[in-house]
């Protein structure tokens, strides 16, 4: 066991999405999934809490809904309404060509 001078903390979920810096980037990008998939944007958002607070860890910016998106399910993030996933009723509802 290693003793440290700082108390370890863990933030869950919306890691930094309340920050003005995040809201500014979000306002310039209407496609939320682009924020998750663009390495430059995702890393910039991930670093925002580190730049603002004296923390020694980072939470990578992403969203759990990138998983169904990667599996071919249609996922949309509509402003002021939240995420929507297209209902899957058969195999043809999935777009498997997104899977690499």
mmCIF file of C-alpha atoms in Angstrom:
data_model
loop_
_atom_site.group_PDB
_atom_site.id
_atom_site.type_symbol
_atom_site.label_atom_id
_atom_site.label_comp_id
_atom_site.label_asym_id
_atom_site.label_seq_id
_atom_site.Cartn_x
_atom_site.Cartn_y
_atom_site.Cartn_z
ATOM 1 C CA UNK A 1 0.000 0.000 0.000
ATOM 2 C CA UNK A 2 1.278 3.455 -0.874
ATOM 3 C CA UNK A 3 0.284 6.478 1.175
ATOM 4 C CA UNK A 4 -0.361 9.704 -0.690
ATOM 5 C CA UNK A 5 -0.743 13.323 0.339
ATOM 6 C CA UNK A 6 -3.982 13.792 -1.571
ATOM 7 C CA UNK A 7 -7.247 11.979 -1.012
ATOM 8 C CA UNK A 8 -8.116 9.915 -4.103
ATOM 9 C CA UNK A 9 -11.437 10.816 -5.688
ATOM 10 C CA UNK A 10 -13.429 9.409 -8.549
ATOM 11 C CA UNK A 11 -15.930 11.236 -10.714
ATOM 12 C CA UNK A 12 -18.505 9.153 -12.478
ATOM 13 C CA UNK A 13 -20.598 9.866 -15.517
ATOM 14 C CA UNK A 14 -20.664 13.395 -16.894
ATOM 15 C CA UNK A 15 -16.963 14.013 -16.414
ATOM 16 C CA UNK A 16 -16.730 17.728 -17.125
ATOM 17 C CA UNK A 17 -19.851 18.178 -19.242
ATOM 18 C CA UNK A 18 -20.971 20.958 -16.919
ATOM 19 C CA UNK A 19 -17.856 23.053 -17.617
ATOM 20 C CA UNK A 20 -18.188 26.243 -19.675
ATOM 21 C CA UNK A 21 -15.282 25.024 -21.846
ATOM 22 C CA UNK A 22 -17.214 21.879 -22.718
ATOM 23 C CA UNK A 23 -20.417 23.810 -23.393
ATOM 24 C CA UNK A 24 -18.523 26.081 -25.791
ATOM 25 C CA UNK A 25 -17.173 23.135 -27.798
ATOM 26 C CA UNK A 26 -20.571 21.450 -27.718
ATOM 27 C CA UNK A 27 -22.283 24.590 -29.039
ATOM 28 C CA UNK A 28 -19.959 24.552 -32.066
ATOM 29 C CA UNK A 29 -20.572 20.869 -32.838
ATOM 30 C CA UNK A 30 -24.137 19.783 -33.474
ATOM 31 C CA UNK A 31 -23.147 16.121 -33.911
ATOM 32 C CA UNK A 32 -22.484 14.731 -30.429
ATOM 33 C CA UNK A 33 -21.019 11.499 -31.794
ATOM 34 C CA UNK A 34 -18.385 13.548 -33.622
ATOM 35 C CA UNK A 35 -17.147 14.694 -30.202
ATOM 36 C CA UNK A 36 -16.718 11.049 -29.218
ATOM 37 C CA UNK A 37 -15.093 9.840 -32.442
ATOM 38 C CA UNK A 38 -12.845 12.797 -33.311
ATOM 39 C CA UNK A 39 -9.554 12.216 -31.431
ATOM 40 C CA UNK A 40 -8.719 15.927 -31.232
ATOM 41 C CA UNK A 41 -12.111 16.925 -29.839
ATOM 42 C CA UNK A 42 -12.362 13.950 -27.467
ATOM 43 C CA UNK A 43 -8.872 14.576 -26.059
ATOM 44 C CA UNK A 44 -9.508 18.309 -25.692
ATOM 45 C CA UNK A 45 -12.721 17.615 -23.759
ATOM 46 C CA UNK A 46 -11.014 14.921 -21.665
ATOM 47 C CA UNK A 47 -8.280 17.366 -20.618
ATOM 48 C CA UNK A 48 -10.609 20.209 -19.597
ATOM 49 C CA UNK A 49 -11.109 19.098 -15.953
ATOM 50 C CA UNK A 50 -7.344 18.512 -15.592
ATOM 51 C CA UNK A 51 -6.607 22.046 -16.771
ATOM 52 C CA UNK A 52 -9.206 23.509 -14.426
ATOM 53 C CA UNK A 53 -8.642 21.458 -11.261
ATOM 54 C CA UNK A 54 -5.601 20.029 -9.499
ATOM 55 C CA UNK A 55 -6.327 16.401 -10.374
ATOM 56 C CA UNK A 56 -4.001 13.511 -11.070
ATOM 57 C CA UNK A 57 -6.274 11.440 -13.284
ATOM 58 C CA UNK A 58 -8.343 11.764 -16.398
ATOM 59 C CA UNK A 59 -11.649 10.313 -17.530
ATOM 60 C CA UNK A 60 -11.683 9.769 -21.262
ATOM 61 C CA UNK A 61 -14.561 11.531 -22.940
ATOM 62 C CA UNK A 62 -16.985 9.189 -24.651
ATOM 63 C CA UNK A 63 -20.534 7.914 -24.311
ATOM 64 C CA UNK A 64 -21.916 4.450 -23.651
ATOM 65 C CA UNK A 65 -24.095 4.760 -26.748
ATOM 66 C CA UNK A 66 -21.046 4.511 -29.018
ATOM 67 C CA UNK A 67 -21.371 0.742 -28.450
ATOM 68 C CA UNK A 68 -24.795 0.279 -30.097
ATOM 69 C CA UNK A 69 -23.694 2.779 -32.759
ATOM 70 C CA UNK A 70 -20.601 0.674 -33.486
ATOM 71 C CA UNK A 71 -22.819 -2.408 -33.726
ATOM 72 C CA UNK A 72 -24.855 -0.740 -36.445
ATOM 73 C CA UNK A 73 -27.834 0.582 -34.510
ATOM 74 C CA UNK A 74 -28.970 4.060 -35.496
ATOM 75 C CA UNK A 75 -28.237 6.456 -32.618
ATOM 76 C CA UNK A 76 -29.215 10.129 -32.691
ATOM 77 C CA UNK A 77 -28.622 12.841 -30.131
ATOM 78 C CA UNK A 78 -31.325 15.451 -30.603
ATOM 79 C CA UNK A 79 -30.875 18.839 -28.981
ATOM 80 C CA UNK A 80 -33.005 19.307 -25.854
ATOM 81 C CA UNK A 81 -34.458 15.798 -26.241
ATOM 82 C CA UNK A 82 -31.632 13.413 -25.438
ATOM 83 C CA UNK A 83 -30.482 10.310 -27.252
ATOM 84 C CA UNK A 84 -32.737 8.188 -29.431
ATOM 85 C CA UNK A 85 -32.023 4.699 -30.657
ATOM 86 C CA UNK A 86 -33.886 3.216 -33.596
ATOM 87 C CA UNK A 87 -35.857 0.149 -32.525
ATOM 88 C CA UNK A 88 -34.431 -3.148 -33.670
ATOM 89 C CA UNK A 89 -37.100 -5.523 -34.899
ATOM 90 C CA UNK A 90 -34.994 -7.709 -37.192
ATOM 91 C CA UNK A 91 -31.394 -8.317 -38.288
ATOM 92 C CA UNK A 92 -31.832 -5.988 -41.244
ATOM 93 C CA UNK A 93 -32.288 -3.064 -38.814
ATOM 94 C CA UNK A 94 -28.589 -3.296 -37.988
ATOM 95 C CA UNK A 95 -26.005 -1.810 -40.305
ATOM 96 C CA UNK A 96 -23.216 -4.349 -39.954
ATOM 97 C CA UNK A 97 -20.999 -2.622 -42.505
ATOM 98 C CA UNK A 98 -19.968 -0.212 -39.695
ATOM 99 C CA UNK A 99 -18.258 -3.124 -37.949
ATOM 100 C CA UNK A 100 -14.605 -3.427 -38.924
#
